[in-house]
């Protein structure tokens, strides 16, 4: 009886290439826009993390001799100032790197606070119900009815200039979205047979929430966090553009655009570089958020 020797490579070994299997699958299935946004996102993260080591100058160092110098390659450009200088002779490249770090850090902390606050209140409202549920949802409806940008402008006008205040203001910007969606998910999960079986077995509601409900909330939380991260970047940039962000000379991308707008006719490079970074950050986050939503929502997978 002939025996055939199986020389095929195990599946686990086939996936031990340059990219892991999941990353290779993502790269194959993702459209060109998602691929571009992924590459851009990696570049932005690397620039934010390691940018301090490659920044050619102190972002706040002033030099009247280097004032309003154009980028390298243009007339009157100065060596070492690759993206030119601003009205005080500060290096645009170094300030963009520093501004990107601050903008992403502040927006991330604000988005994290909003996610923790909103998801906690949504979880409590969905689990407890009753008067507490009604109270939380009333507060949610009030925040939805009042344009939060106006509230943020008022808060930053009264208490602005401090990083902690800015992070808190950004953190409460979108918490109601988490509360509404998480509450709806909890109410839906409570009707599932495995939840009813856990209740019948005598498990407490908080144990059920920790073991059965919270793991099922990870996907919607990741999607909401990614999209709201983008929205908070825009909100922070708007507040900083209007002069309601961090106090000078600390620079975020929005404050750089705001301080350079008066020099647009003669020195547009002051505004162009930070504005391009804002567009890149929001594009990356929105594209990745949309892709995550499409691939985690079972109602959209077949479309």
Short mmCIF file of C-alpha atoms in Angstrom, two decimals:
data_model
loop_
_atom_site.label_atom_id
_atom_site.label_comp_id
_atom_site.label_asym_id
_atom_site.label_seq_id
_atom_site.Cartn_x
_atom_site.Cartn_y
_atom_site.Cartn_z
CA UNK A 1 0.00 0.00 0.00
CA UNK A 2 1.48 3.27 -1.12
CA UNK A 3 1.77 6.05 1.41
CA UNK A 4 1.97 9.67 0.40
CA UNK A 5 4.32 11.92 2.30
CA UNK A 6 2.71 15.29 3.02
CA UNK A 7 5.32 17.95 2.39
CA UNK A 8 2.93 20.87 2.58
CA UNK A 9 3.90 23.80 4.79
CA UNK A 10 1.75 24.17 7.90
CA UNK A 11 -0.60 27.10 7.85
CA UNK A 12 1.04 28.63 10.90
CA UNK A 13 4.38 28.71 9.11
CA UNK A 14 2.90 30.15 5.94
CA UNK A 15 1.78 33.17 7.91
CA UNK A 16 5.22 33.81 9.38
CA UNK A 17 6.19 36.21 6.61
CA UNK A 18 6.96 39.89 6.74
CA UNK A 19 3.45 40.67 7.99
CA UNK A 20 1.35 38.58 10.35
CA UNK A 21 -1.72 36.95 8.87
CA UNK A 22 -4.16 39.50 10.27
CA UNK A 23 -2.17 42.46 8.97
CA UNK A 24 -1.80 40.81 5.56
CA UNK A 25 -5.54 40.14 5.46
CA UNK A 26 -6.27 43.76 6.41
CA UNK A 27 -3.93 45.06 3.72
CA UNK A 28 -5.54 42.81 1.11
CA UNK A 29 -9.14 43.66 1.95
CA UNK A 30 -8.73 47.39 2.64
CA UNK A 31 -9.33 49.88 -0.15
CA UNK A 32 -6.67 52.24 -1.39
CA UNK A 33 -7.93 55.11 0.79
CA UNK A 34 -7.62 53.00 3.95
CA UNK A 35 -4.15 51.84 2.91
CA UNK A 36 -3.03 55.42 2.32
CA UNK A 37 -4.51 56.56 5.62
CA UNK A 38 -2.79 53.67 7.44
CA UNK A 39 0.62 54.61 6.03
CA UNK A 40 -0.02 58.27 6.84
CA UNK A 41 -1.10 57.34 10.35
CA UNK A 42 2.08 55.34 10.98
CA UNK A 43 4.16 58.26 9.73
CA UNK A 44 2.32 60.73 11.96
CA UNK A 45 2.71 58.52 15.03
CA UNK A 46 6.43 58.06 14.37
CA UNK A 47 6.82 61.81 13.87
CA UNK A 48 4.99 62.54 17.12
CA UNK A 49 6.94 59.95 19.11
CA UNK A 50 10.43 60.52 17.73
CA UNK A 51 10.04 64.06 16.38
CA UNK A 52 11.84 65.64 19.31
CA UNK A 53 15.01 63.83 18.26
CA UNK A 54 14.91 65.15 14.70
CA UNK A 55 13.61 68.68 15.31
CA UNK A 56 16.44 70.97 14.14
CA UNK A 57 15.68 73.85 16.52
CA UNK A 58 14.02 74.76 19.79
CA UNK A 59 10.36 75.34 18.81
CA UNK A 60 10.19 78.51 20.93
CA UNK A 61 13.61 79.96 20.05
CA UNK A 62 13.23 83.40 18.42
CA UNK A 63 15.55 85.13 15.98
CA UNK A 64 14.76 88.48 14.40
CA UNK A 65 17.43 87.84 11.77
CA UNK A 66 15.53 84.73 10.63
CA UNK A 67 12.09 86.40 10.68
CA UNK A 68 9.62 85.35 7.92
CA UNK A 69 12.11 83.28 5.98
CA UNK A 70 10.54 81.02 3.30
CA UNK A 71 11.12 77.26 3.04
CA UNK A 72 14.31 75.86 1.57
CA UNK A 73 14.34 76.23 -2.21
CA UNK A 74 12.81 79.71 -2.27
CA UNK A 75 14.57 83.05 -2.45
CA UNK A 76 15.73 84.43 0.94
CA UNK A 77 15.60 80.96 2.50
CA UNK A 78 18.05 80.18 5.31
CA UNK A 79 19.95 76.94 5.68
CA UNK A 80 18.57 74.71 8.42
CA UNK A 81 15.04 76.09 8.29
CA UNK A 82 13.46 73.51 6.00
CA UNK A 83 9.88 74.81 6.22
CA UNK A 84 10.79 78.43 6.83
CA UNK A 85 10.22 80.60 9.88
CA UNK A 86 7.33 82.54 11.37
CA UNK A 87 6.92 86.22 12.30
CA UNK A 88 9.23 85.81 15.31
CA UNK A 89 11.90 83.81 13.52
CA UNK A 90 10.87 80.47 15.02
CA UNK A 91 11.46 77.32 13.00
CA UNK A 92 8.19 76.09 11.43
CA UNK A 93 9.30 72.45 11.19
CA UNK A 94 10.24 72.27 14.88
CA UNK A 95 7.01 73.99 15.90
CA UNK A 96 4.95 71.65 13.70
CA UNK A 97 6.54 68.61 15.35
CA UNK A 98 5.95 70.06 18.81
CA UNK A 99 2.42 71.13 17.87
CA UNK A 100 1.60 67.67 16.52
CA UNK A 101 2.73 66.08 19.77
CA UNK A 102 0.62 68.44 21.86
CA UNK A 103 -2.44 68.27 19.62
CA UNK A 104 -2.48 64.46 19.53
CA UNK A 105 -1.73 64.18 23.24
CA UNK A 106 -4.43 66.64 24.31
CA UNK A 107 -7.00 65.19 21.91
CA UNK A 108 -6.22 61.63 22.98
CA UNK A 109 -6.66 62.47 26.67
CA UNK A 110 -9.89 64.32 25.92
CA UNK A 111 -11.23 61.43 23.85
CA UNK A 112 -10.26 58.95 26.59
CA UNK A 113 -12.05 60.98 29.28
CA UNK A 114 -15.15 61.24 27.11
CA UNK A 115 -15.15 57.48 26.43
CA UNK A 116 -14.73 56.54 30.09
CA UNK A 117 -17.35 59.02 31.30
CA UNK A 118 -19.94 58.30 28.61
CA UNK A 119 -19.55 54.53 28.55
CA UNK A 120 -19.75 54.33 32.36
CA UNK A 121 -22.93 56.41 32.50
CA UNK A 122 -24.43 54.51 29.57
CA UNK A 123 -23.63 51.20 31.26
CA UNK A 124 -25.19 52.36 34.53
CA UNK A 125 -28.29 53.69 32.77
CA UNK A 126 -28.79 50.47 30.85
CA UNK A 127 -28.24 48.19 33.83
CA UNK A 128 -30.06 50.07 36.56
CA UNK A 129 -32.92 51.69 34.61
CA UNK A 130 -35.59 53.59 36.50
CA UNK A 131 -35.08 57.14 37.75
CA UNK A 132 -31.30 57.00 37.31
CA UNK A 133 -31.71 56.02 33.66
CA UNK A 134 -34.19 58.86 33.10
CA UNK A 135 -31.90 61.39 34.77
CA UNK A 136 -28.82 60.39 32.76
CA UNK A 137 -30.72 60.44 29.47
CA UNK A 138 -32.22 63.84 30.32
CA UNK A 139 -28.70 65.23 30.77
CA UNK A 140 -27.75 63.61 27.46
CA UNK A 141 -30.70 65.26 25.71
CA UNK A 142 -29.76 68.64 27.19
CA UNK A 143 -26.20 68.42 25.91
CA UNK A 144 -27.43 67.35 22.47
CA UNK A 145 -29.82 70.31 22.35
CA UNK A 146 -27.16 72.88 23.31
CA UNK A 147 -24.36 73.44 20.74
CA UNK A 148 -21.32 72.32 22.67
CA UNK A 149 -18.97 74.54 20.67
CA UNK A 150 -20.61 77.57 22.31
CA UNK A 151 -20.24 75.95 25.74
CA UNK A 152 -16.57 75.22 25.01
CA UNK A 153 -15.98 78.80 23.88
CA UNK A 154 -17.54 80.13 27.09
CA UNK A 155 -15.61 77.71 29.31
CA UNK A 156 -12.27 78.44 27.66
CA UNK A 157 -12.94 82.19 27.77
CA UNK A 158 -13.53 82.02 31.53
CA UNK A 159 -10.97 79.37 32.51
CA UNK A 160 -8.81 78.93 29.39
CA UNK A 161 -5.07 78.83 28.96
CA UNK A 162 -4.51 75.79 31.18
CA UNK A 163 -3.92 72.36 29.70
CA UNK A 164 -5.99 70.60 32.35
CA UNK A 165 -9.01 72.83 31.66
CA UNK A 166 -8.65 72.27 27.92
CA UNK A 167 -8.49 68.49 28.34
CA UNK A 168 -11.58 68.47 30.58
CA UNK A 169 -13.53 70.65 28.14
CA UNK A 170 -12.61 68.36 25.26
CA UNK A 171 -13.40 65.32 27.40
CA UNK A 172 -17.03 66.33 27.96
CA UNK A 173 -17.55 67.30 24.33
CA UNK A 174 -18.85 63.96 23.04
CA UNK A 175 -19.51 61.84 26.13
CA UNK A 176 -23.26 61.79 25.39
CA UNK A 177 -22.65 59.82 22.19
CA UNK A 178 -20.99 57.04 24.18
CA UNK A 179 -23.77 57.13 26.78
CA UNK A 180 -26.58 56.78 24.22
CA UNK A 181 -24.95 54.03 22.18
CA UNK A 182 -23.66 52.01 25.14
CA UNK A 183 -27.05 52.22 26.87
CA UNK A 184 -28.76 50.96 23.71
CA UNK A 185 -26.25 48.10 23.40
CA UNK A 186 -26.72 47.13 27.05
CA UNK A 187 -30.51 47.11 26.71
CA UNK A 188 -30.19 44.89 23.64
CA UNK A 189 -27.73 42.51 25.31
CA UNK A 190 -29.94 42.16 28.39
CA UNK A 191 -32.53 40.42 26.21
CA UNK A 192 -30.07 37.80 24.97
CA UNK A 193 -30.60 34.19 26.15
CA UNK A 194 -27.13 33.89 27.70
CA UNK A 195 -27.77 37.00 29.82
CA UNK A 196 -31.15 35.67 30.94
CA UNK A 197 -29.49 32.36 31.82
CA UNK A 198 -26.85 34.18 33.88
CA UNK A 199 -29.56 36.11 35.73
CA UNK A 200 -31.48 32.90 36.39
CA UNK A 201 -28.35 31.30 37.81
CA UNK A 202 -28.18 34.01 40.47
CA UNK A 203 -25.25 36.08 39.13
CA UNK A 204 -25.29 39.73 40.16
CA UNK A 205 -25.91 42.32 37.46
CA UNK A 206 -22.43 43.80 37.87
CA UNK A 207 -20.82 40.38 37.50
CA UNK A 208 -22.88 39.83 34.35
CA UNK A 209 -21.78 43.24 33.09
CA UNK A 210 -18.09 42.46 33.69
CA UNK A 211 -18.12 38.96 32.21
CA UNK A 212 -20.77 39.07 29.48
CA UNK A 213 -21.66 42.67 28.56
CA UNK A 214 -18.37 44.60 28.61
CA UNK A 215 -16.55 42.25 26.17
CA UNK A 216 -19.37 42.82 23.67
CA UNK A 217 -18.95 46.60 23.92
CA UNK A 218 -15.30 46.68 22.82
CA UNK A 219 -16.01 46.98 19.08
CA UNK A 220 -18.47 49.92 19.26
CA UNK A 221 -16.21 51.67 21.76
CA UNK A 222 -13.15 51.39 19.49
CA UNK A 223 -15.12 52.75 16.52
CA UNK A 224 -16.59 55.65 18.48
CA UNK A 225 -13.24 56.48 20.06
CA UNK A 226 -11.49 56.65 16.67
CA UNK A 227 -14.11 58.92 15.11
CA UNK A 228 -14.45 61.14 18.19
CA UNK A 229 -10.67 61.41 18.41
CA UNK A 230 -10.83 63.07 14.99
CA UNK A 231 -13.67 65.35 16.06
CA UNK A 232 -11.79 66.42 19.18
CA UNK A 233 -8.68 67.22 17.12
CA UNK A 234 -10.85 69.58 15.06
CA UNK A 235 -12.47 71.08 18.17
CA UNK A 236 -9.11 71.67 19.84
CA UNK A 237 -7.78 73.22 16.64
CA UNK A 238 -10.82 75.50 16.46
CA UNK A 239 -10.42 76.68 20.05
CA UNK A 240 -6.68 77.24 19.57
CA UNK A 241 -7.27 79.03 16.27
CA UNK A 242 -9.56 81.46 18.11
CA UNK A 243 -6.93 82.03 20.78
CA UNK A 244 -8.76 80.02 23.45
CA UNK A 245 -6.30 77.16 23.70
CA UNK A 246 -2.99 76.97 25.54
CA UNK A 247 -1.19 80.18 26.39
CA UNK A 248 1.66 81.30 24.08
CA UNK A 249 4.40 80.48 23.36
CA UNK A 250 3.15 76.88 23.66
CA UNK A 251 2.04 75.89 20.20
CA UNK A 252 -0.56 73.44 18.98
CA UNK A 253 -1.39 73.02 15.31
CA UNK A 254 -4.53 75.13 15.63
CA UNK A 255 -2.77 77.98 17.42
CA UNK A 256 -0.07 78.03 14.73
CA UNK A 257 -2.73 78.46 12.06
CA UNK A 258 -4.41 81.15 14.14
CA UNK A 259 -1.25 83.14 14.80
CA UNK A 260 -0.15 82.91 11.18
CA UNK A 261 -3.41 83.92 9.48
CA UNK A 262 -2.50 87.63 9.48
CA UNK A 263 0.66 86.83 7.52
CA UNK A 264 -1.03 84.68 4.87
CA UNK A 265 -0.59 87.16 1.96
CA UNK A 266 3.19 87.44 2.40
CA UNK A 267 4.15 84.28 4.31
CA UNK A 268 1.61 81.52 3.59
CA UNK A 269 4.04 78.79 4.69
CA UNK A 270 3.36 79.72 8.32
CA UNK A 271 -0.20 78.42 7.95
CA UNK A 272 0.18 75.75 5.27
CA UNK A 273 2.36 73.30 7.20
CA UNK A 274 0.24 73.03 10.40
CA UNK A 275 -2.99 73.11 8.37
CA UNK A 276 -1.79 70.16 6.27
CA UNK A 277 -1.00 68.21 9.44
CA UNK A 278 -4.50 68.87 10.82
CA UNK A 279 -6.03 67.64 7.56
CA UNK A 280 -3.82 64.54 7.58
CA UNK A 281 -4.69 63.64 11.18
CA UNK A 282 -8.44 64.02 10.68
CA UNK A 283 -8.33 62.14 7.35
CA UNK A 284 -6.46 59.21 8.90
CA UNK A 285 -8.78 58.94 11.91
CA UNK A 286 -11.97 59.32 9.88
CA UNK A 287 -10.94 56.72 7.31
CA UNK A 288 -9.85 54.20 9.93
CA UNK A 289 -13.00 54.87 11.96
CA UNK A 290 -15.21 54.28 8.92
CA UNK A 291 -13.33 51.09 8.07
CA UNK A 292 -13.63 49.79 11.62
CA UNK A 293 -17.35 50.58 11.67
CA UNK A 294 -17.94 48.79 8.37
CA UNK A 295 -16.07 45.68 9.55
CA UNK A 296 -17.49 45.44 13.07
CA UNK A 297 -21.14 46.21 12.33
CA UNK A 298 -22.77 42.98 11.14
CA UNK A 299 -25.46 44.99 9.35
CA UNK A 300 -22.82 46.56 7.07
CA UNK A 301 -20.52 43.60 6.36
CA UNK A 302 -22.46 42.41 3.36
CA UNK A 303 -22.67 45.79 1.69
#
